[in-house]
Amino acid sequence: MNADNILEVRELVKEFGDHRVIDGVSVGVKKGEVVFLLGPSGAGKSTVMRCMNFLETPTGGEVLFHGQPVDRSENGLNHYRSKVGMVFQHFNLFANLSILDNITLAPVKCGLMSRTEAETQALHLLHRIGLRDKAKAYPSQLSGGQKQRVAIVRALAMNPEVLLFDEPTSALDPEMVGEVENLMRELARDGMTMLVVSHDTDFAMELADRIVFLADGKLVVDAPPAVIAASDNPRIRDFFSIR
Amino acid sequence: MPGIIYKKWLAVMLAFMALFLTSCGEKEAERGKLIMVTNATFPPYEFYQGSRIVGIDADMVREIAKRNDLELVIEDMAFDSVIAAVQTGKADVAASGITVTEDRKKQIDFTTSYVKADQVIIVRKDSDIVGPESMRGKRIGVQHGTTGDMYVTENLQEPERFQDGALAVASLVTGKIHAVVLDSAPAEEHVARNKGIRILPMALVSEEYAMAISKSRPELLAMFNRTMAEMKVDGTMDAIWARYLDKDGKPLAVPAVEAEEDKGMWARLADSFEVNFVKDDRWHYLVDGFLVTIEISACAVLMGLCIGFLVAVVRSAHDQTGRYKVLNFLCHIYLTVVRGTPVVVQLLIIYFVIFGSVDVSKVLVAIVAFGVNSGAYVAEIIRSGIMAVDSGQMEAGRSLGLSYGTTMRSVILPQAFKNVLPALGNEFIVLLKETSVCGYIALQDLTKGGDIIRSQTYDAFLPLIAVALTYLVVVVCLSQLLKKLENSLKKNER
């Protein structure tokens, strides 16, 4: 694969019991790239992403960060995860903490910055997404779209090198999808390296530098949107024209 | 921020615990003490007068202690525990109207006997029972572990066993049982205080009383026998007897039984109140007992919280990360054993076996027993609270680079506590009421206080109601406090 990849998986295999969910997938992302992982439900897209930050333990294959295998020790993983952030389908904001504390918790506890620095940064980030007045509110008081944007900003607070998005808009009402996708466009424009699992094929065609299409745990195609659009693979044509 | 509220409550609780524990450290083993155990519901040999235990046995041992320059300490406990107490060294001597039997001789040594006594049958005035055979098939009450108990069990049937003779008589008076088999002297006392019952003019068995001393204390036995002989010779024995029995062996100083006028219900209730609580300052038993109950419950709650929290964290960490295998195994054993045995049995084991030959404060024993017991249930409650927290919370924490421990402390545990506050509150309410069994180790708590009043007045209604009401009030207050805590924590949501 490409030596410029910041983050990649090689021949990734994941089995749950007898069921082989991922069967030798290799995917990578370069600095500043936006890569979308698409495919039918059950294709293993989320599992690939969760293997990337070891929320699932790969059964086989490698995960490489800057070309080196990830240090899977207790400290090694914590350090790695501080550089590879994740945004979840169900937001997973810390329910017992205020919005401000949600954002400052990790930077402070991981020793990245002092409490005052973290708060300043957090307020700045909140201002950027227009939610500064929600700093003292609690997650249960926010709408879905607001929660997800806070979740993105929480991940950004760690100054990650890569951001993984696991179906960021799948749990949102249609009218809130837009505000989240706008934020993602902004991040892409500012040069963030992003890997996105999504069902939104239109968004993928618009934003992605490359689209990786998975089916039955295997990689079907890995190409820029223009190439995908011109593909004669019936399965791909079918998938993309449903939208 | 919720963290501050937790810290406030924790500080308050710790302050209380410190206060209580400093008052716990009482009994140190001193030289020059004579510890006597007895079941003080056996007039005229041992019974309560106010808060003092008096009677033939009590006065006798008091005199023996005085003559040998020892300080007497009397402990009241269930009759069937007094011999065990002497055997395990918890007490020096048991003087409780104990009948000399061959079986008992195998366990302890007896002093020279000091009185001959009979086992007699008490029945209601209108009963048609005339002797042991006519008792067969009817409900017979005895005091647990006495020779009366043994006689009935061996010769007739399984009797109904009561903690003390007075409770058996109370049952007879209210018609719950048909007969009571008891030693003659206390039987006379009970009959003198209760019109409506009488003693059958026949002795079932004749026996002798003596005091019980451990087989490993021959010098103590010799001291007792020597002093008793002296007291017989110089007339002190007779003098003690004369305080309680007249020359026919009938009890003295019997309170005149009032003629039962036809009083209205309220008047009778007022009388009952006066007899049970006002007379002889009997309400002291309830108040003192109440303080003991609160002390034990509060300290045990704190202990249970600490133990339960630690165990829950170890178990959860093991389930989620696979670490602490050995610790987890130990926790597993602790949980299984403690939850698999009744708390009463645990209390008795801790008192008689674990602290068997050590002189410790009974309050401390009770706190340890109930604290350790509660800890097991609290552990599983907290663990279920931890498991109930959405797994996405832990995933989010870890994916930001936070360690397992930090995520637990900052995110999971606070949510877990909020989840289980109702269940924890429930556990503490249960604990408060469970402490009512500490009378088994002769600890005078609220329930035992009610028992003592009952054994003096033969009245079941008011003492029991008073005890129940006190527990109820405490539980209601506790529930309100918990509700306040829950609400202050919920303030942060919605």
Short mmCIF file of C-alpha atoms in Angstrom, two decimals, chain B:
data_model
loop_
_atom_site.label_atom_id
_atom_site.label_comp_id
_atom_site.label_asym_id
_atom_site.label_seq_id
_atom_site.Cartn_x
_atom_site.Cartn_y
_atom_site.Cartn_z
CA MET B 1 -21.00 19.86 39.75
CA PRO B 2 -22.21 16.53 41.11
CA GLY B 3 -18.77 15.69 42.45
CA ILE B 4 -19.11 18.38 45.09
CA ILE B 5 -22.43 17.03 46.33
CA TYR B 6 -20.91 13.56 46.73
CA LYS B 7 -17.98 14.97 48.66
CA LYS B 8 -20.29 16.85 51.03
CA TRP B 9 -22.34 13.78 51.89
CA LEU B 10 -19.21 11.65 52.22
CA ALA B 11 -17.70 14.12 54.67
CA VAL B 12 -20.88 14.14 56.77
CA MET B 13 -21.02 10.35 56.87
CA LEU B 14 -17.36 9.99 57.73
CA ALA B 15 -17.73 12.49 60.57
CA PHE B 16 -20.60 10.49 62.03
CA MET B 17 -18.68 7.25 61.70
CA ALA B 18 -15.69 8.69 63.52
CA LEU B 19 -17.98 9.87 66.29
CA PHE B 20 -19.64 6.50 66.69
CA LEU B 21 -16.50 4.44 66.50
CA THR B 22 -14.76 6.38 69.23
CA SER B 23 -17.64 5.48 71.50
CA CYS B 24 -17.34 1.85 70.46
CA GLY B 25 -14.03 1.05 72.04
CA GLU B 26 -15.29 0.10 75.47
CA LYS B 27 -14.43 -3.23 76.96
CA GLU B 28 -10.77 -3.79 77.48
CA ALA B 29 -9.78 -6.94 79.29
CA GLU B 30 -9.04 -5.86 82.83
CA ARG B 31 -7.66 -7.83 85.66
CA GLY B 32 -9.94 -8.30 88.62
CA LYS B 33 -13.24 -8.75 86.78
CA LEU B 34 -15.66 -11.59 87.22
CA ILE B 35 -17.95 -12.00 84.22
CA MET B 36 -21.21 -13.79 84.92
CA VAL B 37 -23.71 -14.73 82.26
CA THR B 38 -27.35 -15.36 82.94
CA ASN B 39 -30.78 -15.20 81.41
CA ALA B 40 -32.37 -12.47 83.47
CA THR B 41 -36.00 -13.50 83.04
CA PHE B 42 -36.04 -16.13 85.77
CA PRO B 43 -37.37 -14.66 89.01
CA PRO B 44 -36.48 -14.99 91.84
CA TYR B 45 -33.05 -16.20 90.74
CA GLU B 46 -32.26 -13.50 88.19
CA PHE B 47 -34.46 -10.68 86.95
CA TYR B 48 -34.42 -6.98 86.15
CA GLN B 49 -35.24 -4.33 88.68
CA GLY B 50 -35.00 -1.13 86.69
CA SER B 51 -31.73 -1.51 84.81
CA ARG B 52 -30.09 -3.71 87.43
CA ILE B 53 -30.10 -7.48 87.43
CA VAL B 54 -30.96 -8.84 90.89
CA GLY B 55 -32.09 -12.14 92.33
CA ILE B 56 -30.72 -15.07 94.30
CA ASP B 57 -28.10 -16.04 91.70
CA ALA B 58 -27.10 -12.45 91.03
CA ASP B 59 -26.77 -11.57 94.69
CA MET B 60 -24.90 -14.78 95.42
CA VAL B 61 -22.29 -14.18 92.74
CA ARG B 62 -22.07 -10.51 93.70
CA GLU B 63 -21.18 -11.58 97.22
CA ILE B 64 -18.66 -14.15 95.97
CA ALA B 65 -17.04 -11.49 93.80
CA LYS B 66 -16.87 -9.07 96.70
CA ARG B 67 -15.27 -11.60 99.00
CA ASN B 68 -12.60 -12.36 96.41
CA ASP B 69 -11.89 -8.77 95.54
CA LEU B 70 -13.30 -9.00 92.02
CA GLU B 71 -15.54 -6.62 90.11
CA LEU B 72 -18.75 -8.29 88.98
CA VAL B 73 -20.07 -7.82 85.46
CA ILE B 74 -23.36 -9.48 84.59
CA GLU B 75 -24.33 -10.22 81.00
CA ASP B 76 -27.84 -11.12 80.02
CA MET B 77 -28.28 -13.53 77.13
CA ALA B 78 -30.44 -16.37 75.86
CA PHE B 79 -30.43 -19.27 78.28
CA ASP B 80 -29.22 -21.74 75.68
CA SER B 81 -26.11 -19.63 75.11
CA VAL B 82 -24.89 -19.31 78.70
CA ILE B 83 -23.07 -22.64 78.83
CA ALA B 84 -21.42 -22.00 75.45
CA ALA B 85 -20.33 -18.62 76.74
CA VAL B 86 -18.51 -20.25 79.66
CA GLN B 87 -17.00 -22.94 77.46
CA THR B 88 -15.55 -20.47 74.98
CA GLY B 89 -14.21 -18.26 77.72
CA LYS B 90 -16.51 -15.36 76.99
CA ALA B 91 -17.66 -15.52 80.60
CA ASP B 92 -16.15 -16.81 83.84
CA VAL B 93 -19.29 -18.29 85.32
CA ALA B 94 -22.86 -19.01 84.34
CA ALA B 95 -25.42 -18.66 87.10
CA SER B 96 -28.88 -18.99 85.66
CA GLY B 97 -30.83 -21.54 87.62
CA ILE B 98 -28.90 -24.19 85.69
CA THR B 99 -29.90 -27.74 86.52
CA VAL B 100 -27.11 -30.27 86.98
CA THR B 101 -27.29 -32.95 84.29
CA GLU B 102 -24.83 -35.60 83.13
CA ASP B 103 -24.74 -34.16 79.61
CA ARG B 104 -23.91 -30.69 80.88
CA LYS B 105 -21.19 -32.13 83.13
CA LYS B 106 -19.42 -33.21 79.96
CA GLN B 107 -19.21 -29.63 78.74
CA ILE B 108 -18.46 -27.72 81.91
CA ASP B 109 -17.80 -28.19 85.61
CA PHE B 110 -20.50 -27.47 88.19
CA THR B 111 -19.99 -25.85 91.57
CA THR B 112 -21.61 -27.46 94.57
CA SER B 113 -25.32 -27.26 94.12
CA TYR B 114 -27.09 -24.58 96.09
CA VAL B 115 -30.76 -25.46 95.87
CA LYS B 116 -33.11 -28.26 95.06
CA ALA B 117 -35.86 -27.42 92.65
CA ASP B 118 -38.71 -29.03 90.80
CA GLN B 119 -40.02 -28.77 87.30
CA VAL B 120 -43.72 -27.99 87.49
CA ILE B 121 -46.61 -27.55 85.09
CA ILE B 122 -48.45 -24.24 84.81
CA VAL B 123 -51.90 -24.19 83.26
CA ARG B 124 -54.80 -21.76 82.98
CA LYS B 125 -57.29 -21.77 85.86
CA ASP B 126 -59.98 -23.38 83.73
CA SER B 127 -57.75 -26.05 82.21
CA ASP B 128 -58.59 -29.74 82.40
CA ILE B 129 -54.96 -30.81 82.38
CA VAL B 130 -54.07 -32.73 85.53
CA GLY B 131 -50.69 -34.23 84.78
CA PRO B 132 -48.06 -34.95 82.14
CA GLU B 133 -50.11 -37.53 80.30
CA SER B 134 -53.09 -35.22 79.88
CA MET B 135 -50.74 -32.70 78.28
CA ARG B 136 -49.95 -35.03 75.44
CA GLY B 137 -51.13 -33.68 72.10
CA LYS B 138 -51.77 -30.22 73.53
CA ARG B 139 -49.44 -27.27 72.96
CA ILE B 140 -46.75 -27.23 75.63
CA GLY B 141 -44.39 -24.30 76.11
CA VAL B 142 -40.91 -24.46 77.63
CA GLN B 143 -37.86 -22.28 77.88
CA HIS B 144 -35.32 -23.24 75.23
CA GLY B 145 -32.51 -25.43 76.50
CA THR B 146 -33.80 -25.93 80.03
CA THR B 147 -34.37 -29.27 81.70
CA GLY B 148 -38.08 -28.65 81.29
CA ASP B 149 -37.44 -28.56 77.55
CA MET B 150 -35.49 -31.80 77.78
CA TYR B 151 -38.12 -33.54 79.90
CA VAL B 152 -40.98 -32.76 77.54
CA THR B 153 -38.94 -33.60 74.43
CA GLU B 154 -37.82 -36.96 75.79
CA ASN B 155 -41.04 -38.06 77.42
CA LEU B 156 -43.92 -36.46 75.56
CA GLN B 157 -43.46 -34.55 72.31
CA GLU B 158 -41.69 -31.61 70.69
CA PRO B 159 -42.57 -28.57 72.81
CA GLU B 160 -42.81 -24.97 71.70
CA ARG B 161 -39.54 -23.39 72.73
CA PHE B 162 -39.43 -19.81 73.94
CA GLN B 163 -36.45 -17.55 74.52
CA ASP B 164 -37.45 -17.04 78.13
CA GLY B 165 -39.98 -18.34 80.62
CA ALA B 166 -41.90 -15.09 80.80
CA LEU B 167 -42.69 -15.23 77.09
CA ALA B 168 -43.92 -18.78 77.47
CA VAL B 169 -46.18 -17.73 80.34
CA ALA B 170 -47.41 -14.76 78.33
CA SER B 171 -48.43 -17.16 75.58
CA LEU B 172 -50.23 -19.32 78.11
CA VAL B 173 -52.09 -16.33 79.52
CA THR B 174 -53.29 -15.24 76.08
CA GLY B 175 -54.40 -18.75 75.25
CA LYS B 176 -51.86 -19.52 72.57
CA ILE B 177 -50.58 -22.60 74.36
CA HIS B 178 -52.13 -24.97 76.89
CA ALA B 179 -49.37 -25.53 79.41
CA VAL B 180 -45.91 -24.41 80.43
CA VAL B 181 -43.25 -26.58 82.04
CA LEU B 182 -40.92 -24.45 84.14
CA ASP B 183 -38.82 -24.46 87.28
CA SER B 184 -40.88 -24.15 90.46
CA ALA B 185 -39.54 -20.85 91.83
CA PRO B 186 -40.04 -18.73 88.74
CA ALA B 187 -43.34 -20.54 88.19
CA GLU B 188 -44.49 -19.29 91.60
CA GLU B 189 -43.45 -15.77 90.67
CA HIS B 190 -45.33 -15.86 87.40
CA VAL B 191 -48.47 -17.23 89.02
CA ALA B 192 -48.31 -14.60 91.74
CA ARG B 193 -48.32 -11.87 89.11
CA ASN B 194 -50.92 -13.36 86.84
CA LYS B 195 -54.31 -14.30 88.03
CA GLY B 196 -55.76 -16.76 85.59
CA ILE B 197 -53.03 -19.36 85.80
CA ARG B 198 -52.18 -21.95 88.41
CA ILE B 199 -49.52 -24.56 89.14
CA LEU B 200 -50.42 -28.24 89.19
CA PRO B 201 -49.69 -29.72 92.63
CA MET B 202 -47.09 -32.20 91.41
CA ALA B 203 -43.42 -32.14 90.58
CA LEU B 204 -42.43 -33.56 87.20
CA VAL B 205 -38.79 -33.90 88.07
CA SER B 206 -36.70 -32.94 91.03
CA GLU B 207 -33.32 -31.47 90.32
CA GLU B 208 -30.50 -29.37 91.68
CA TYR B 209 -29.13 -26.04 90.56
CA ALA B 210 -25.43 -25.22 90.39
CA MET B 211 -23.25 -22.69 88.68
CA ALA B 212 -21.22 -23.57 85.60
CA ILE B 213 -17.51 -22.93 85.22
CA SER B 214 -15.14 -23.87 82.38
CA LYS B 215 -13.31 -27.14 82.78
CA SER B 216 -10.03 -25.31 82.23
CA ARG B 217 -10.48 -23.13 85.30
CA PRO B 218 -10.15 -25.48 88.29
CA GLU B 219 -8.83 -22.70 90.49
CA LEU B 220 -11.95 -20.60 89.81
CA LEU B 221 -14.15 -23.57 90.61
CA ALA B 222 -12.32 -24.10 93.88
CA MET B 223 -12.73 -20.43 94.75
CA PHE B 224 -16.46 -20.58 94.17
CA ASN B 225 -16.98 -23.74 96.19
CA ARG B 226 -14.87 -22.41 99.02
CA THR B 227 -16.64 -19.05 99.18
CA MET B 228 -20.08 -20.67 98.94
CA ALA B 229 -19.21 -22.95 101.83
CA GLU B 230 -18.14 -19.93 103.89
CA MET B 231 -21.37 -18.13 103.04
CA LYS B 232 -23.41 -21.14 104.11
CA VAL B 233 -21.66 -21.33 107.41
CA ASP B 234 -21.87 -17.64 108.29
CA GLY B 235 -25.53 -17.34 107.30
CA THR B 236 -25.09 -15.09 104.27
CA MET B 237 -26.72 -17.68 102.01
CA ASP B 238 -29.83 -17.74 104.17
CA ALA B 239 -29.90 -13.95 104.23
CA ILE B 240 -29.84 -13.78 100.43
CA TRP B 241 -32.61 -16.36 100.22
CA ALA B 242 -34.70 -14.46 102.66
CA ARG B 243 -34.65 -11.39 100.44
CA TYR B 244 -36.67 -13.18 97.83
CA LEU B 245 -38.45 -16.17 99.38
CA ASP B 246 -40.38 -16.54 102.58
CA LYS B 247 -39.84 -19.50 104.89
CA ASP B 248 -42.18 -21.67 102.82
CA GLY B 249 -40.19 -21.02 99.72
CA LYS B 250 -42.87 -18.81 98.22
CA PRO B 251 -41.84 -15.57 96.53
CA LEU B 252 -41.82 -12.36 98.57
CA ALA B 253 -42.75 -8.83 97.62
CA VAL B 254 -45.40 -9.79 95.18
CA PRO B 255 -47.11 -6.78 93.71
CA ALA B 256 -50.78 -6.88 94.61
CA VAL B 257 -52.79 -7.96 91.61
CA GLU B 258 -55.47 -5.36 91.06
CA ALA B 259 -59.02 -6.47 90.90
CA GLU B 260 -60.09 -6.23 87.33
CA GLU B 261 -62.75 -3.58 87.22
CA ASP B 262 -64.62 -3.14 84.05
CA LYS B 263 -62.50 -0.33 82.69
CA GLY B 264 -63.11 1.13 79.28
CA MET B 265 -60.65 0.48 76.45
CA TRP B 266 -58.97 3.86 76.73
CA ALA B 267 -58.54 3.58 80.48
CA ARG B 268 -56.97 0.17 80.07
CA LEU B 269 -54.71 1.51 77.35
CA ALA B 270 -53.62 4.33 79.64
CA ASP B 271 -52.93 1.84 82.44
CA SER B 272 -50.96 -0.35 80.06
CA PHE B 273 -48.96 2.65 78.93
CA GLU B 274 -48.15 3.56 82.50
CA VAL B 275 -47.06 0.04 83.42
CA ASN B 276 -45.00 -0.54 80.29
CA PHE B 277 -43.19 2.74 79.94
CA VAL B 278 -43.59 5.01 82.92
CA LYS B 279 -43.30 2.59 85.82
CA ASP B 280 -39.72 1.98 86.88
CA ASP B 281 -38.65 4.24 84.02
CA ARG B 282 -39.05 1.33 81.66
CA TRP B 283 -38.96 3.68 78.68
CA HIS B 284 -35.19 3.76 79.27
CA TYR B 285 -34.95 0.30 77.75
CA LEU B 286 -36.41 1.64 74.54
CA VAL B 287 -34.36 4.82 74.37
CA ASP B 288 -31.05 3.17 75.24
CA GLY B 289 -31.84 0.33 72.87
CA PHE B 290 -32.71 2.80 70.15
CA LEU B 291 -29.32 4.51 70.44
CA VAL B 292 -27.55 1.15 70.20
CA THR B 293 -29.57 0.21 67.12
CA ILE B 294 -28.76 3.51 65.41
CA GLU B 295 -25.09 3.25 66.31
CA ILE B 296 -24.74 -0.25 64.91
CA SER B 297 -26.76 0.50 61.78
CA ALA B 298 -24.89 3.68 60.89
CA CYS B 299 -21.44 2.17 61.28
CA ALA B 300 -22.45 -1.03 59.50
CA VAL B 301 -23.87 0.98 56.59
CA LEU B 302 -20.59 2.82 56.14
CA MET B 303 -18.58 -0.37 56.42
CA GLY B 304 -20.88 -2.10 53.94
CA LEU B 305 -20.52 0.78 51.49
CA CYS B 306 -16.73 0.68 51.60
CA ILE B 307 -16.49 -3.10 51.25
CA GLY B 308 -19.23 -3.25 48.63
CA PHE B 309 -17.68 -0.49 46.55
CA LEU B 310 -14.25 -2.13 46.49
CA VAL B 311 -15.64 -5.55 45.64
CA ALA B 312 -17.87 -4.13 42.90
CA VAL B 313 -14.97 -2.28 41.29
CA VAL B 314 -12.75 -5.37 41.36
CA ARG B 315 -15.49 -7.55 39.88
CA SER B 316 -16.37 -5.03 37.16
CA ALA B 317 -12.77 -4.42 36.21
CA HIS B 318 -12.23 -8.16 35.93
CA ASP B 319 -15.33 -8.65 33.79
CA GLN B 320 -14.43 -5.78 31.51
CA THR B 321 -10.66 -6.03 31.24
CA GLY B 322 -9.75 -9.48 32.49
CA ARG B 323 -7.38 -8.17 35.16
CA TYR B 324 -7.25 -8.96 38.91
CA LYS B 325 -7.95 -12.67 38.47
CA VAL B 326 -6.96 -13.65 42.01
CA LEU B 327 -8.73 -10.74 43.69
CA ASN B 328 -11.83 -11.48 41.65
CA PHE B 329 -11.80 -15.09 42.78
CA LEU B 330 -11.56 -14.02 46.42
CA CYS B 331 -14.42 -11.59 45.94
CA HIS B 332 -16.45 -14.40 44.42
CA ILE B 333 -15.93 -16.56 47.50
CA TYR B 334 -16.82 -13.70 49.81
CA LEU B 335 -20.02 -12.97 47.91
CA THR B 336 -21.10 -16.60 47.78
CA VAL B 337 -20.46 -17.36 51.44
CA VAL B 338 -21.93 -14.17 52.86
CA ARG B 339 -25.02 -14.22 50.69
CA GLY B 340 -25.49 -17.93 51.24
CA THR B 341 -25.79 -17.87 55.03
CA PRO B 342 -28.30 -16.13 57.29
CA VAL B 343 -27.07 -12.98 58.98
CA VAL B 344 -28.01 -14.35 62.40
CA VAL B 345 -25.73 -17.33 61.90
CA GLN B 346 -22.95 -15.01 60.70
CA LEU B 347 -23.41 -12.88 63.79
CA LEU B 348 -23.18 -15.89 66.11
CA ILE B 349 -20.13 -17.27 64.28
CA ILE B 350 -18.32 -13.94 64.50
CA TYR B 351 -19.14 -13.59 68.18
CA PHE B 352 -18.59 -17.15 69.42
CA VAL B 353 -16.03 -18.46 66.96
CA ILE B 354 -14.00 -15.71 65.33
CA PHE B 355 -13.86 -13.44 68.36
CA GLY B 356 -14.38 -16.46 70.61
CA SER B 357 -11.58 -16.06 73.07
CA VAL B 358 -11.02 -12.36 72.55
CA ASP B 359 -12.66 -9.79 74.76
CA VAL B 360 -14.29 -7.39 72.33
CA SER B 361 -17.13 -4.97 72.61
CA LYS B 362 -20.38 -6.58 71.44
CA VAL B 363 -21.26 -3.43 69.56
CA LEU B 364 -18.07 -3.80 67.53
CA VAL B 365 -18.89 -7.45 66.81
CA ALA B 366 -22.35 -6.47 65.61
CA ILE B 367 -20.97 -3.70 63.41
CA VAL B 368 -18.46 -6.08 61.82
CA ALA B 369 -21.08 -8.78 61.28
CA PHE B 370 -23.68 -6.49 59.74
CA GLY B 371 -21.08 -4.46 57.83
CA VAL B 372 -19.55 -7.54 56.23
CA ASN B 373 -23.01 -8.91 55.47
CA SER B 374 -24.27 -5.72 53.92
CA GLY B 375 -21.08 -5.32 51.89
CA ALA B 376 -21.89 -8.40 49.84
CA TYR B 377 -25.30 -7.09 48.81
CA VAL B 378 -24.04 -3.56 48.24
CA ALA B 379 -21.30 -4.99 46.00
CA GLU B 380 -23.78 -6.62 43.68
CA ILE B 381 -26.04 -3.58 43.72
CA ILE B 382 -23.19 -1.29 42.69
CA ARG B 383 -21.95 -3.75 40.11
CA SER B 384 -25.39 -3.92 38.54
CA GLY B 385 -25.38 -0.11 38.49
CA ILE B 386 -22.05 -0.15 36.67
CA MET B 387 -23.30 -2.68 34.15
CA ALA B 388 -26.44 -0.63 33.58
CA VAL B 389 -24.44 2.31 32.31
CA ASP B 390 -24.54 2.37 28.52
CA SER B 391 -21.43 0.74 27.04
CA GLY B 392 -21.10 3.68 24.68
CA GLN B 393 -19.99 5.81 27.63
CA MET B 394 -16.94 3.63 28.21
CA GLU B 395 -16.25 3.42 24.46
CA ALA B 396 -16.34 7.19 24.15
CA GLY B 397 -13.98 7.61 27.08
CA ARG B 398 -11.50 5.05 25.79
CA SER B 399 -11.64 6.40 22.22
CA LEU B 400 -10.56 9.81 23.51
CA GLY B 401 -7.45 8.24 25.01
CA LEU B 402 -8.64 8.05 28.62
CA SER B 403 -7.53 5.02 30.63
CA TYR B 404 -10.03 2.45 31.96
CA GLY B 405 -9.58 3.72 35.51
CA THR B 406 -10.06 7.39 34.64
CA THR B 407 -13.15 6.65 32.58
CA MET B 408 -14.59 4.61 35.44
CA ARG B 409 -13.95 7.33 38.00
CA SER B 410 -15.03 10.32 35.94
CA VAL B 411 -17.87 8.91 33.86
CA ILE B 412 -19.11 5.45 34.78
CA LEU B 413 -19.13 5.37 38.58
CA PRO B 414 -20.98 8.67 39.07
CA GLN B 415 -23.68 7.43 36.72
CA ALA B 416 -23.73 4.02 38.36
CA PHE B 417 -24.35 5.54 41.79
CA LYS B 418 -27.20 7.63 40.51
CA ASN B 419 -28.69 4.50 38.98
CA VAL B 420 -28.59 2.45 42.14
CA LEU B 421 -29.44 5.01 44.80
CA PRO B 422 -32.96 3.58 45.28
CA ALA B 423 -31.61 0.05 45.57
CA LEU B 424 -28.87 1.15 47.97
CA GLY B 425 -31.38 3.00 50.10
CA ASN B 426 -33.46 -0.14 50.19
CA GLU B 427 -30.48 -2.16 51.38
CA PHE B 428 -29.81 0.25 54.23
CA ILE B 429 -33.41 0.17 55.36
CA VAL B 430 -33.23 -3.63 55.40
CA LEU B 431 -29.96 -3.45 57.34
CA LEU B 432 -31.48 -1.21 60.00
CA LYS B 433 -34.21 -3.74 60.67
CA GLU B 434 -31.89 -6.75 60.44
CA THR B 435 -29.93 -5.42 63.39
CA SER B 436 -32.91 -6.41 65.51
CA VAL B 437 -31.39 -9.91 65.84
CA CYS B 438 -28.34 -8.71 67.74
CA GLY B 439 -30.15 -9.68 70.93
CA TYR B 440 -28.82 -13.16 70.16
CA ILE B 441 -25.46 -12.03 71.46
CA ALA B 442 -27.15 -10.27 74.36
CA LEU B 443 -26.76 -6.84 72.83
CA GLN B 444 -29.47 -4.59 74.19
CA ASP B 445 -30.82 -2.93 71.13
CA LEU B 446 -34.28 -1.54 70.48
CA THR B 447 -35.93 -4.93 69.96
CA LYS B 448 -34.29 -6.44 73.03
CA GLY B 449 -35.44 -3.40 75.00
CA GLY B 450 -38.99 -4.24 74.05
CA ASP B 451 -38.41 -7.88 75.02
CA ILE B 452 -37.18 -6.91 78.46
CA ILE B 453 -40.24 -4.76 79.07
CA ARG B 454 -42.45 -7.60 77.90
CA SER B 455 -40.77 -10.03 80.25
CA GLN B 456 -41.43 -7.71 83.16
CA THR B 457 -44.98 -6.74 82.42
CA TYR B 458 -46.28 -9.80 80.55
CA ASP B 459 -47.92 -7.31 78.23
CA ALA B 460 -47.21 -7.86 74.54
CA PHE B 461 -49.21 -5.11 72.87
CA LEU B 462 -47.71 -1.78 73.87
CA PRO B 463 -44.01 -2.76 74.01
CA LEU B 464 -44.20 -4.35 70.57
CA ILE B 465 -46.13 -1.46 69.08
CA ALA B 466 -43.65 1.03 70.54
CA VAL B 467 -40.69 -0.88 69.10
CA ALA B 468 -42.34 -1.21 65.70
CA LEU B 469 -43.27 2.48 65.62
CA THR B 470 -39.72 3.51 66.45
CA TYR B 471 -38.30 1.47 63.58
CA LEU B 472 -40.99 2.88 61.32
CA VAL B 473 -40.17 6.48 62.17
CA VAL B 474 -36.48 5.91 61.55
CA VAL B 475 -37.16 4.27 58.20
CA VAL B 476 -39.43 7.10 57.11
CA CYS B 477 -36.77 9.68 58.03
CA LEU B 478 -34.14 7.67 56.16
CA SER B 479 -36.37 7.48 53.09
CA GLN B 480 -36.84 11.23 53.10
CA LEU B 481 -33.10 11.82 53.34
CA LEU B 482 -32.48 9.48 50.43
CA LYS B 483 -35.14 11.21 48.38
CA LYS B 484 -33.42 14.55 49.00
CA LEU B 485 -30.11 13.10 47.86
CA GLU B 486 -31.69 11.62 44.75
CA ASN B 487 -33.32 14.93 43.87
CA SER B 488 -30.18 16.98 44.35
CA LEU B 489 -28.38 14.63 41.99
CA LYS B 490 -31.19 14.70 39.46
CA LYS B 491 -31.11 18.48 39.38
CA ASN B 492 -28.54 18.21 36.66
CA GLU B 493 -30.82 16.44 34.25
CA ARG B 494 -33.75 18.03 32.43
#
